[in-house]
Short mmCIF file of C-alpha atoms and ligand atoms in Angstrom, two decimals:
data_model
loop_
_atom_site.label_atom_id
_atom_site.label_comp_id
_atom_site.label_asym_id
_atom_site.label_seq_id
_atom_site.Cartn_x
_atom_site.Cartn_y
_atom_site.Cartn_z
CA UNK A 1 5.75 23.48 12.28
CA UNK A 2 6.61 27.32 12.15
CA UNK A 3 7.23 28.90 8.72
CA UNK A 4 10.36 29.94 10.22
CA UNK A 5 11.56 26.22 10.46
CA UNK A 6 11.31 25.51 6.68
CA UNK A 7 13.14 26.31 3.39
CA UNK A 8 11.63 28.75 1.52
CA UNK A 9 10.22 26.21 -1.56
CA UNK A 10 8.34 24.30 1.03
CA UNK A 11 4.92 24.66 1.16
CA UNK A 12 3.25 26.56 3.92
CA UNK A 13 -0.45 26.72 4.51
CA UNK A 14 -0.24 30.61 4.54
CA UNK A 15 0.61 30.24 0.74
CA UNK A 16 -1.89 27.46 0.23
CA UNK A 17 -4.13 27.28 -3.05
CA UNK A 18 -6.56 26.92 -0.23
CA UNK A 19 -9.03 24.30 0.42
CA UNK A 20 -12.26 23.64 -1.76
CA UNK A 21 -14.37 25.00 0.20
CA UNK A 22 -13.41 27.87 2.78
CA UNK A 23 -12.80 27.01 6.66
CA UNK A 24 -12.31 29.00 9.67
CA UNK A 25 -8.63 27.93 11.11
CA UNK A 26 -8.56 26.06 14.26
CA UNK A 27 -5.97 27.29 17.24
CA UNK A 28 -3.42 24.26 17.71
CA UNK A 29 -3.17 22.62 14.38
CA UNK A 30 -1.56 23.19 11.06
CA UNK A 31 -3.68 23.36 8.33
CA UNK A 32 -1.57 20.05 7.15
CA UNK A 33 -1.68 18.48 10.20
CA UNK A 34 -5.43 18.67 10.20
CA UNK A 35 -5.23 17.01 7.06
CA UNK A 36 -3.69 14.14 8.29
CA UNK A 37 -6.07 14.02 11.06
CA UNK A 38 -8.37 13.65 8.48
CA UNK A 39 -7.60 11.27 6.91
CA UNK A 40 -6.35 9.03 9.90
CA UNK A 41 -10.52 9.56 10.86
CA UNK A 42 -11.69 8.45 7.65
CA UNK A 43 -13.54 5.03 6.83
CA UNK A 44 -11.17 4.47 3.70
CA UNK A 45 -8.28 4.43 6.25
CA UNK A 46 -9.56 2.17 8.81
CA UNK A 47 -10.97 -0.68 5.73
CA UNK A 48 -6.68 -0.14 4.34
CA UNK A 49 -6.42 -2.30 7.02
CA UNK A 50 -7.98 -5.78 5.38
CA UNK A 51 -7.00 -4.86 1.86
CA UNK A 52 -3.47 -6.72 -0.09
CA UNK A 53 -0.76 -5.13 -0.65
CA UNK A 54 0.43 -8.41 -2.49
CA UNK A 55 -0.90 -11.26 0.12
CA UNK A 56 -4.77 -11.61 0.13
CA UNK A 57 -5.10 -10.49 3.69
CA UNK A 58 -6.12 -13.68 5.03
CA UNK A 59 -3.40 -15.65 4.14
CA UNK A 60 -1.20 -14.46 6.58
CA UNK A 61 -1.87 -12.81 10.03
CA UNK A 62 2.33 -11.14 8.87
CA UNK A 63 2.27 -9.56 5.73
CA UNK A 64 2.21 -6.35 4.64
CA UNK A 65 -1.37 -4.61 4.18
CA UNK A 66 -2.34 -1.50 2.81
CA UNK A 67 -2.65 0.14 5.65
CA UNK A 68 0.81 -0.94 7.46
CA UNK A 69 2.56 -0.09 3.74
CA UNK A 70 0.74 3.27 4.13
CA UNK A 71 2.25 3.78 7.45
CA UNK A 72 5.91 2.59 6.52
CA UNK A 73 5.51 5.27 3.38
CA UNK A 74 4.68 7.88 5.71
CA UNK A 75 7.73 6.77 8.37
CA UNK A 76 10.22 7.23 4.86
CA UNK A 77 8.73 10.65 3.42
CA UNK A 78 8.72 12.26 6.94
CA UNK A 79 12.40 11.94 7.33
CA UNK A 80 13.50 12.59 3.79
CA UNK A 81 11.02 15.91 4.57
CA UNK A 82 12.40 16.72 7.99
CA UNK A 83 16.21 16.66 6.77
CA UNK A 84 15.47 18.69 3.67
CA UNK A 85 13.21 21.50 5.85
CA UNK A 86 10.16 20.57 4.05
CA UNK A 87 6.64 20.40 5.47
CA UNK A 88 6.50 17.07 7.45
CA UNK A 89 2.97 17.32 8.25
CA UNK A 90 2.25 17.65 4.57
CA UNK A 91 3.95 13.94 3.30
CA UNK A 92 2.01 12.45 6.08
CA UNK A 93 -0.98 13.54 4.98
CA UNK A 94 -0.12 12.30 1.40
CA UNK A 95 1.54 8.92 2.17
CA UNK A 96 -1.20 8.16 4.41
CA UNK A 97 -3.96 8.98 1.79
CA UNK A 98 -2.38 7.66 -1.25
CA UNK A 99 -3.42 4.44 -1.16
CA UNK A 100 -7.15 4.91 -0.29
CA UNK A 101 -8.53 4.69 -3.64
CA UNK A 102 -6.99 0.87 -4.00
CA UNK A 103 -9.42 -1.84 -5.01
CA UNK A 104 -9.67 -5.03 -2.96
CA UNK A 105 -7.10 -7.80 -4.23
CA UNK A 106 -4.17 -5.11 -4.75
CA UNK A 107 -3.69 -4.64 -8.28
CA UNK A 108 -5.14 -7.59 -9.99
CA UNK A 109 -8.05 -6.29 -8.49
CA UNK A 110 -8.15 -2.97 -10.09
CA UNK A 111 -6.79 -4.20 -13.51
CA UNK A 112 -10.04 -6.01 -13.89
CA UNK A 113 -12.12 -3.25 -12.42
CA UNK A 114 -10.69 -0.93 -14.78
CA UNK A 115 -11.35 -3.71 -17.54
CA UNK A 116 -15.06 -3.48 -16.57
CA UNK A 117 -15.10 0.25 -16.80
CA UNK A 118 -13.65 0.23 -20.30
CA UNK A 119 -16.82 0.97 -21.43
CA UNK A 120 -17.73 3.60 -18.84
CA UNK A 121 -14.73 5.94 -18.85
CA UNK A 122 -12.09 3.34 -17.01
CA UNK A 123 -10.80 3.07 -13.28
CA UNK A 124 -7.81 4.55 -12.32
CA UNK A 125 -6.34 3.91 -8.46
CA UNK A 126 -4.80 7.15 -8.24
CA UNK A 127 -8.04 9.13 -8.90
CA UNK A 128 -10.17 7.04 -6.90
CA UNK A 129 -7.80 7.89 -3.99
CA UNK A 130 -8.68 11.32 -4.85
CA UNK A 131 -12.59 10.86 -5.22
CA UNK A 132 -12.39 8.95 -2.11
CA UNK A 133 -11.05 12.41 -0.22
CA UNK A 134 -13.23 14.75 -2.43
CA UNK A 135 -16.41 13.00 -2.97
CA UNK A 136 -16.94 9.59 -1.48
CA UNK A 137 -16.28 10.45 2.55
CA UNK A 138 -19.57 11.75 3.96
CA UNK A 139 -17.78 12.98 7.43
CA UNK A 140 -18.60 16.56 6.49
CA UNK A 141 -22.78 18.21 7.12
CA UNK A 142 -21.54 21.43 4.95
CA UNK A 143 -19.77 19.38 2.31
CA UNK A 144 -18.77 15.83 0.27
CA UNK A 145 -15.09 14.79 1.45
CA UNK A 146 -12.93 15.61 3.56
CA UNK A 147 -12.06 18.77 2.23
CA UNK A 148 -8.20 18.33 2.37
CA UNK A 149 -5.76 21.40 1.46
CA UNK A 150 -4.52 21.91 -2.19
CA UNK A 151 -1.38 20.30 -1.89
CA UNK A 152 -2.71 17.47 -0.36
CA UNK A 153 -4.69 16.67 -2.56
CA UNK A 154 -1.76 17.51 -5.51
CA UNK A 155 0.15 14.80 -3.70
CA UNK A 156 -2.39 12.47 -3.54
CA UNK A 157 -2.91 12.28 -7.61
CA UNK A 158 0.31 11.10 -8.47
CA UNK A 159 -0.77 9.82 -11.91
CA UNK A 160 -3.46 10.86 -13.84
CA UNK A 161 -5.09 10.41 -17.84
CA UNK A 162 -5.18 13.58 -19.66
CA UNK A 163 -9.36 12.55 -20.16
CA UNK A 164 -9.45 12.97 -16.34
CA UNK A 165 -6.99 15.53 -15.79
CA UNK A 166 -9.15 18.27 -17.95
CA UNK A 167 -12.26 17.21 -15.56
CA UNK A 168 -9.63 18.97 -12.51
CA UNK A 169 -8.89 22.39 -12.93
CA UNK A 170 -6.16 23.66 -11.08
CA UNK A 171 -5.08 20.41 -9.92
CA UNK A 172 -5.02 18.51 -13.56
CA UNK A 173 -3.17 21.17 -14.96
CA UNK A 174 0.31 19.79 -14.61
CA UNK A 175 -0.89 16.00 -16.48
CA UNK A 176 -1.32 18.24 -19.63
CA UNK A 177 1.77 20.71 -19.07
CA UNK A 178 3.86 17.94 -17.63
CA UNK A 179 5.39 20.03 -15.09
CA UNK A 180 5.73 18.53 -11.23
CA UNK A 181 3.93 18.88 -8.31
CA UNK A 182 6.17 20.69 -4.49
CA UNK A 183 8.50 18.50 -3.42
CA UNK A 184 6.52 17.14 -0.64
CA UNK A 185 4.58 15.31 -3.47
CA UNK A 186 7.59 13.98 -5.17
CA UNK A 187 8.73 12.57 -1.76
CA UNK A 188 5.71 10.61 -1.24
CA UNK A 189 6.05 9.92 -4.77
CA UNK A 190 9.09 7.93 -4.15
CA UNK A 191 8.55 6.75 -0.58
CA UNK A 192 6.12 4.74 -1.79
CA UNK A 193 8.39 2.70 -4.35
CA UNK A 194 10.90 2.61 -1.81
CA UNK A 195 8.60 1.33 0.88
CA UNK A 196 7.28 -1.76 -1.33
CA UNK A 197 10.55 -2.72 -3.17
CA UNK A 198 12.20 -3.39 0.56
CA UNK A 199 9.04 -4.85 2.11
CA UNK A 200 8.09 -7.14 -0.60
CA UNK A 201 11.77 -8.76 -0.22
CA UNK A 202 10.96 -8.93 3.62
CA UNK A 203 7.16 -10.39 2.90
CA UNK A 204 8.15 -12.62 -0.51
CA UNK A 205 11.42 -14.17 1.30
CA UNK A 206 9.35 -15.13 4.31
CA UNK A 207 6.30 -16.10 2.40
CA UNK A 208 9.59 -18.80 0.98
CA UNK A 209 8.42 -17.31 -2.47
CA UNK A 210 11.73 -15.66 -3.14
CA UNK A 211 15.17 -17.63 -1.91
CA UNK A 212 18.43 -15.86 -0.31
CA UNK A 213 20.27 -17.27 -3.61
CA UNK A 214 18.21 -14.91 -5.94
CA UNK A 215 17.64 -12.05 -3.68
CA UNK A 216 22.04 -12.26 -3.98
CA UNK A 217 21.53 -11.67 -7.32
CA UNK A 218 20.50 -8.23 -6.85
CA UNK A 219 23.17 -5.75 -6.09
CA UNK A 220 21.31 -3.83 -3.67
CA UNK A 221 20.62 -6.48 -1.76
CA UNK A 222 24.16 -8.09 -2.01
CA UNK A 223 26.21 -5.43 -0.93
CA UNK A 224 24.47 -5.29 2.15
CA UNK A 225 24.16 -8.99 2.73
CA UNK A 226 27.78 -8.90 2.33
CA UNK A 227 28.55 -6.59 4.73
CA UNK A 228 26.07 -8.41 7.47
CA UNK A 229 27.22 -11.67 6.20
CA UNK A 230 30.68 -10.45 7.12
CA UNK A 231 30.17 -9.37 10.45
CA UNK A 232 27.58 -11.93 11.49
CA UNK A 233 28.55 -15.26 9.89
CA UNK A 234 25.77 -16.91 12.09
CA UNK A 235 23.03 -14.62 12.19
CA UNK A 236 19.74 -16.80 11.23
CA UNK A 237 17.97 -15.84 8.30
CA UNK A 238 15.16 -13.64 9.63
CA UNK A 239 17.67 -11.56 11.81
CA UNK A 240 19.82 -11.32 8.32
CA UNK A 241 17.09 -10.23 6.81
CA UNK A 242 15.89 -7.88 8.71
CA UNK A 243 19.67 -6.58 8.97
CA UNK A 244 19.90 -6.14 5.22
CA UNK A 245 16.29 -4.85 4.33
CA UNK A 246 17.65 -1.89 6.83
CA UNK A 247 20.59 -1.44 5.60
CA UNK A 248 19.07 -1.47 2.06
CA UNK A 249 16.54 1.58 3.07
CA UNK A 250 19.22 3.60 4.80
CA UNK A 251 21.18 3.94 1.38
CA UNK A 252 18.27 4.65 -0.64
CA UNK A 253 17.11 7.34 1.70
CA UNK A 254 20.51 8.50 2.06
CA UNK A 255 21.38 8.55 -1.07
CA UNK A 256 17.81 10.50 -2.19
CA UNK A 257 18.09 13.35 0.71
CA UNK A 258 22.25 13.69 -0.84
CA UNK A 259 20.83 14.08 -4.42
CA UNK A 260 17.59 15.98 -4.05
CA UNK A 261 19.69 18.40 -1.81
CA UNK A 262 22.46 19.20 -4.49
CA UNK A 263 19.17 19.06 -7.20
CA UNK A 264 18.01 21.78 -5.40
CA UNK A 265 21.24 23.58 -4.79
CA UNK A 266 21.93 23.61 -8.50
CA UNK A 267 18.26 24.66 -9.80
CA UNK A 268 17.89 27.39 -6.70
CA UNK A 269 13.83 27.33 -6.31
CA UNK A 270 12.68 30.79 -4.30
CA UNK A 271 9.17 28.98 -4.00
CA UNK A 272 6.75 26.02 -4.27
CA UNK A 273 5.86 27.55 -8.01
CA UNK A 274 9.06 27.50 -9.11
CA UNK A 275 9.41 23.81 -8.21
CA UNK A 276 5.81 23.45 -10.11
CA UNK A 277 7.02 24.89 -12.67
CA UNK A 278 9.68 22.52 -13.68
CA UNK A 279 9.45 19.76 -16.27
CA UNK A 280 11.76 16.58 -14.07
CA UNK A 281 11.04 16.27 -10.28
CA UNK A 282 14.19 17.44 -8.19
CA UNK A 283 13.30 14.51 -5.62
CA UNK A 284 16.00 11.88 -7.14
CA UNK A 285 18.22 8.97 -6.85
CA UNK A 286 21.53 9.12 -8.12
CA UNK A 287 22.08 7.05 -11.42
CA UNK A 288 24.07 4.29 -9.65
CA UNK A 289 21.04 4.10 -7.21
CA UNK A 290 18.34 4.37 -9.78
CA UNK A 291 19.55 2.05 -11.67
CA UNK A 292 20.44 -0.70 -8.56
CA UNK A 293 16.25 0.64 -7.39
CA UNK A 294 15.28 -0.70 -10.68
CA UNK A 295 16.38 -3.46 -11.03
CA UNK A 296 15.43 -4.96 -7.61
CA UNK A 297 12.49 -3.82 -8.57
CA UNK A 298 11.86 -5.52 -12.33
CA UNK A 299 13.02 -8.57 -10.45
CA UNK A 300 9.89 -8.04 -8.01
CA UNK A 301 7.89 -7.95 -10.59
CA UNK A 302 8.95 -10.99 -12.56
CA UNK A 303 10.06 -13.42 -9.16
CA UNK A 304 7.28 -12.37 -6.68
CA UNK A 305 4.16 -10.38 -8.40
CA UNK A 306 4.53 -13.03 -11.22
CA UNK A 307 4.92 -16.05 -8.86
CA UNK A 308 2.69 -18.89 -9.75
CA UNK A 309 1.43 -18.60 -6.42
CA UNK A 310 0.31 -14.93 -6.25
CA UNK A 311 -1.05 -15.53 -9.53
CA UNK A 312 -3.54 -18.27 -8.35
CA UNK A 313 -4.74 -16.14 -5.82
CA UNK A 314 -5.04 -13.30 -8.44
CA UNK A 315 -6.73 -15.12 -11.22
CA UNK A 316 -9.35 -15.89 -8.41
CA UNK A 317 -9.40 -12.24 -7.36
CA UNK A 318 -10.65 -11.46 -10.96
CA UNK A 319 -12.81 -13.72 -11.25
CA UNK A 320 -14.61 -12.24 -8.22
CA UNK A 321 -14.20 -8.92 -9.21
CA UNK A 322 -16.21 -9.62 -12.72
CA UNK A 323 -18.62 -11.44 -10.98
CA UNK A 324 -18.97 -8.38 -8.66
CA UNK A 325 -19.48 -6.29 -11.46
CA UNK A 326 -21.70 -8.22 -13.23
CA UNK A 327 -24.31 -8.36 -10.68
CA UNK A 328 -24.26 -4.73 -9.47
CA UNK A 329 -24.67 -3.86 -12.92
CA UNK A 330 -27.77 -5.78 -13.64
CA UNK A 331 -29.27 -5.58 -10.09
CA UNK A 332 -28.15 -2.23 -8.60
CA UNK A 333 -30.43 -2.50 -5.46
CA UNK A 334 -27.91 -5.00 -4.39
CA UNK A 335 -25.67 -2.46 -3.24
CA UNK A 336 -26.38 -0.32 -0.18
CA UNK A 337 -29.57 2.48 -0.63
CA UNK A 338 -27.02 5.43 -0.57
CA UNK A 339 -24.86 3.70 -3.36
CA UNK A 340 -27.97 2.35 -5.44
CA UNK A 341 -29.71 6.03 -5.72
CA UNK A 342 -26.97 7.14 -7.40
CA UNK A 343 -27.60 4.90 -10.22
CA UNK A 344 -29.40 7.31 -12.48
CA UNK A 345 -28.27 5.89 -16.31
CA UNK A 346 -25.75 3.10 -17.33
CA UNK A 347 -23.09 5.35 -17.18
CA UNK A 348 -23.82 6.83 -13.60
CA UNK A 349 -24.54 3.29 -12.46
CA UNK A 350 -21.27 2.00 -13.79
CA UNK A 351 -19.12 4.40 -12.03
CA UNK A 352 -21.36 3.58 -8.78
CA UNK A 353 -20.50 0.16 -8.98
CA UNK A 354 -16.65 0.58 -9.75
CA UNK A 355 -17.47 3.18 -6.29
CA UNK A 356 -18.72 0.26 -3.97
CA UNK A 357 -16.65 -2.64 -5.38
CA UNK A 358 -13.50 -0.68 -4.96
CA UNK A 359 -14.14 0.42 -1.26
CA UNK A 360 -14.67 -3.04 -0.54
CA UNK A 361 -11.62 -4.68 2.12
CA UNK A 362 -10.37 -7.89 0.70
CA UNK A 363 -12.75 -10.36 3.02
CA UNK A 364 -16.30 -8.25 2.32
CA UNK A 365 -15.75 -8.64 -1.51
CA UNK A 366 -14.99 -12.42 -0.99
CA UNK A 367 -18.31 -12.44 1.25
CA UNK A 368 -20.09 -10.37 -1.38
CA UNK A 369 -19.57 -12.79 -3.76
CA UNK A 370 -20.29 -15.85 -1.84
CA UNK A 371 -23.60 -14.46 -1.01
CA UNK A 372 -24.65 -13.53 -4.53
CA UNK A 373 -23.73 -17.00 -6.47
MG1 MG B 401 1.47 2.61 -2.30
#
């Protein structure tokens, strides 16, 4: 994308806090789009593939997985991006990445990993995502990682501890100041939330864990099932579904591109470092929406996340995951040479462990365990 093309508090690689370690450009790519490429080449993306969103991945050859909730993130960001002249190439990169640091099990799995790592300084998703793109990928002969661009990487951390943050530098820097990352990171940011509160109504109503009745209940939902409803009185349910989950994303996004645009009329950024600079994100909902956004979402968490199904397939999840834990810990040479040398004092060893356990897909931790009880 030409600098010409975008507004002038986008970020452009020309302007870039650079990459870690310094690379000759290449002729046809951006330095975003190579980036992306990146990532789309590393082994974390390809295992996304077998890990749960919400559904162990083998209970269902039609639910959402990491890796196809990466991709729907990506196919939101890009087009809140592209309508507000940001750099598309950029959320891409982000939303495909952001998920890469995810434990198997979704997140029952990395509750209890980061229970096991209480001792050891804790496991948090977000900077494991980042580890996995600055450490853990051996693509690279000159370097650990992948190497990605500033601002990549910025996007990738969404969340961070302040304990962690001070280990960063540069890119910590705004967990202790509390100001925000460029807007491409705050578009991810939300992407993501929009991505898994419409496809866990699509996944958790055919899964017959959540029912039309309460879904009605929720007034995002409603008003568009109205509307279908009205127009298609005999639409079966997984066309009237699909019609409303649509419908449902369409206001969202429109709604966020309408506010973050007048945001940014009103606050008047000249650059990416005066969006940094600022203490609230100007990627927003309106109230009304917000407030509709969470509650669909606190009832996701109570009806579907908390369903006694899920739960029986997370309690087992944990149970693995200690087990896991357990072994590694007291017989590291069960893990893979590269992982085991690493291993160096209890500390070391711990973080190795929470390393290899939370690259694992879904069915190799399940095998892992099976073999070693
Ligand atoms: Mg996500």
């Amino acid at each position: 994308m030409s600098k010409e093309n975008l507004a002038p508090y986008a970020a452009f690689a020309e302007s870039s806090r650079g990459r870690r370690y310094a690379e000759p450009k290449t002729a046809y790519r951006s330095e975003y789009q190579r980036d992306r490429d990146r990532i789309i080449h590393s082994t974390g993306f390809r295992r996304l593939v077998y890990k749960t969103q919400v559904f162990v991945n083998h209970e269902g050859d039609l639910y959402r997985t990491r890796l196809t909730h990466s991709i729907e993130v990506a196919q939101i960001a890009r087009a809140v991006a592209s309508a507000l002249d940001l750099n598309e190439s950029l959320v891409e990169a982000i939303c495909l990445a952001h998920d890469l640091g995810h434990t198997p099990f979704g997140h029952a799995g990395q509750d209890t990993l980061n229970a096991c790592m209480r001792e050891y300084g804790g496991f948090e998703h977000n900077f494991q995502s980042l580890r996995v793109v600055d450490e853990l990928e051996a693509k690279y002969a000159d370097y650990p990682g992948l190497n990605l661009m500033f601002e990549t990487r910025e996007g990738i951390l969404k969340h961070c501890s302040a304990k962690n943050a001070r280990t960063l530098g540069a890119l910590g820097q705004r967990f202790l100041e509390r100001t925000q990352p460029g807007l491409e990171a705050q578009i991810a940011n939300i992407a993501d939330a929009i991505a898994y509160n419409n496809h866990d109504v699509d996944d958790g109503f055919r899964a017959g864990l959540l029912s039309l009745g309460q879904l009605c209940e929720q007034s995002l939902f409603n008003d568009q099932y109205e509307t279908v409803h009205a127009r298609y009185p005999e639409l079966e349910d997984r066309r009237l579904i699909y019609e409303i989950i649509r419908r449902m994303i369409n206001k969202v996004v429109t709604d966020l591109i309408e506010t973050t645009r007048s945001n940014i009329e009103s606050a008047l950024p000249q650059s990416i470092d005066d969006v940094r600079a600022r203490q609230e994100p100007l990627v927003a909902f309106s109230e009304d929406v917000y407030a509709e956004h969470q509650q669909l979402k606190r009832f996701l968490n109570k009806h579907l996340y908390q369903h006694e199904k899920v739960l029986s397939m997370t309690g087992k999840a944990q149970k693995m995951i200690e087990v896991l834990f357990g072994r590694y810990m007291a017989e590291p040479d069960e893990m893979p040479a590269g992982f085991s040398i690493r291993a160096t004092d209890e500390r070391s060893k711990a973080r190795v462990v929470a390393d290899y356990i939370a690259g694992m897909t879904d069915r190799f931790a399940i095998a892992e365990h099976d073999r070693l009880t």
